[in-house]
Amino acid sequence: MFARNFMLFFCLVVVATKNHTIKFKNEVSHRHGKFIPFWNWGIGVVRFKNDECSAADGLSGTCYTKRQCSDIDGIASGGCASNIGVCCVIQRSCGSTSSYNNTYFVSSPSFKQTTGANKCIYTVPRCDSDICQIRIDFLSFSLMQPNAQGVCANDAFNVIGGAYEVPEICGENSGQHLYVNFNGADDIKLVINTNSDSTFGRSWRFKVTQIGCDCPTRAPNGCLQHYTGISGVVQSLNYGTTIAGQGTRQLANTNYGICVAPAAGYCGIQWSQGTASPNTFTISGDATMAPTSLSGDDCTTDFIVVANPYIAGTPANTDRFCGTQLPTLVSYSRPFVLYVVTDGNEANDVANSGFLLSYTQLACRNSICR
């Protein structure tokens, strides 16, 4: 469970009914409080913590009193805590700062497309001293595509102030996510720059979740992305099969890890190329030609890395793979990490899309992992 908002709020509400005055004290616990109602004709105490809740519009909110939600410029959307509280959706736009958990960073308050030049900065301070990390979910992410060399020359999204470098991102990334570690007490800034030379309609809605240092869902260091399923799909940033007006969708200057948390009883992982399109693995070379699988010393510019892989039960004797086709890889090296590396340009590469890969964790054959 993701870390909750730990801020304490206290309010006193006086309600007159007939000849009695009923006082309600709303006490929000620090971390482990439970919803405990108590009523009498004297003083009634209502306790509920600022838990995550599902808003009426499908977004995530935080359970507050109606007054608290109004005080922080939130949007009350449905009830929570047996309808004593409201599910408060917190939404912020350019120039805002918010330490509230589960805040949405949007392109505009009305979530309309924006055009022209803009430098949009959203600042995220830690909401508590034991917060170590944020997760950024790109519910919507639509910026201009990179240029023919894979560089975000027109529009760009950057993360500033985190403990580790995050690659510059542009294009279409809806559905992707990132984990960013705080660098001590420094704030994390999410920055979007757009170019004035284009009327392209940009839009974004990012959900920012703060994660405690002791939270079991915290991503390990070095993991820009982190998955926890027994099986699933991963894709490179700005992956897509439609390439119009530029030479690539693959982003330049990236170096990051995609991690899968090993489940109990699982000792290996299988990585395989997606079947939705013939272009689900085009990392280097000419994607318009016949598919070619390359590995080892042939992969020096753009490639993926899988530790100690097997191909059809035989050691591959290399950990680097590139080209325009990927053989199915099996690895028993834990933790399960797929590293992604691209250089500064797409020279000698044509129409590369990046990758869309399926992963499946493999059950242990014996009580001891290989």
Short mmCIF file of N, CA and C in Angstrom, two decimals, residues 10 161-162 235 251 275 294 318 320 339:
data_model
loop_
_atom_site.label_atom_id
_atom_site.label_comp_id
_atom_site.label_asym_id
_atom_site.label_seq_id
_atom_site.Cartn_x
_atom_site.Cartn_y
_atom_site.Cartn_z
N PHE A 10 -7.18 18.99 12.75
CA PHE A 10 -8.14 18.95 13.83
C PHE A 10 -9.20 20.02 13.58
N GLY A 161 16.20 17.60 -9.43
CA GLY A 161 16.29 17.53 -7.98
C GLY A 161 16.22 16.14 -7.39
N GLY A 162 16.00 15.13 -8.20
CA GLY A 162 15.96 13.77 -7.69
C GLY A 162 17.36 13.24 -7.42
N GLN A 235 7.33 -1.49 -21.99
CA GLN A 235 7.68 -0.86 -23.27
C GLN A 235 8.60 0.31 -23.03
N LEU A 251 13.88 7.32 -28.08
CA LEU A 251 14.49 8.49 -27.49
C LEU A 251 15.99 8.30 -27.31
N THR A 275 3.73 -9.64 -29.84
CA THR A 275 3.23 -10.14 -31.12
C THR A 275 2.23 -9.21 -31.77
N LEU A 294 20.62 -9.03 -33.32
CA LEU A 294 22.04 -8.80 -33.07
C LEU A 294 22.30 -8.87 -31.57
N THR A 318 26.25 -13.70 -23.74
CA THR A 318 26.27 -12.25 -23.86
C THR A 318 25.05 -11.71 -23.12
N ARG A 320 23.97 -8.39 -24.04
CA ARG A 320 23.50 -7.26 -24.86
C ARG A 320 22.74 -7.76 -26.07
N TYR A 339 17.85 -3.59 -18.54
CA TYR A 339 18.46 -2.27 -18.70
C TYR A 339 18.28 -1.78 -20.13
#
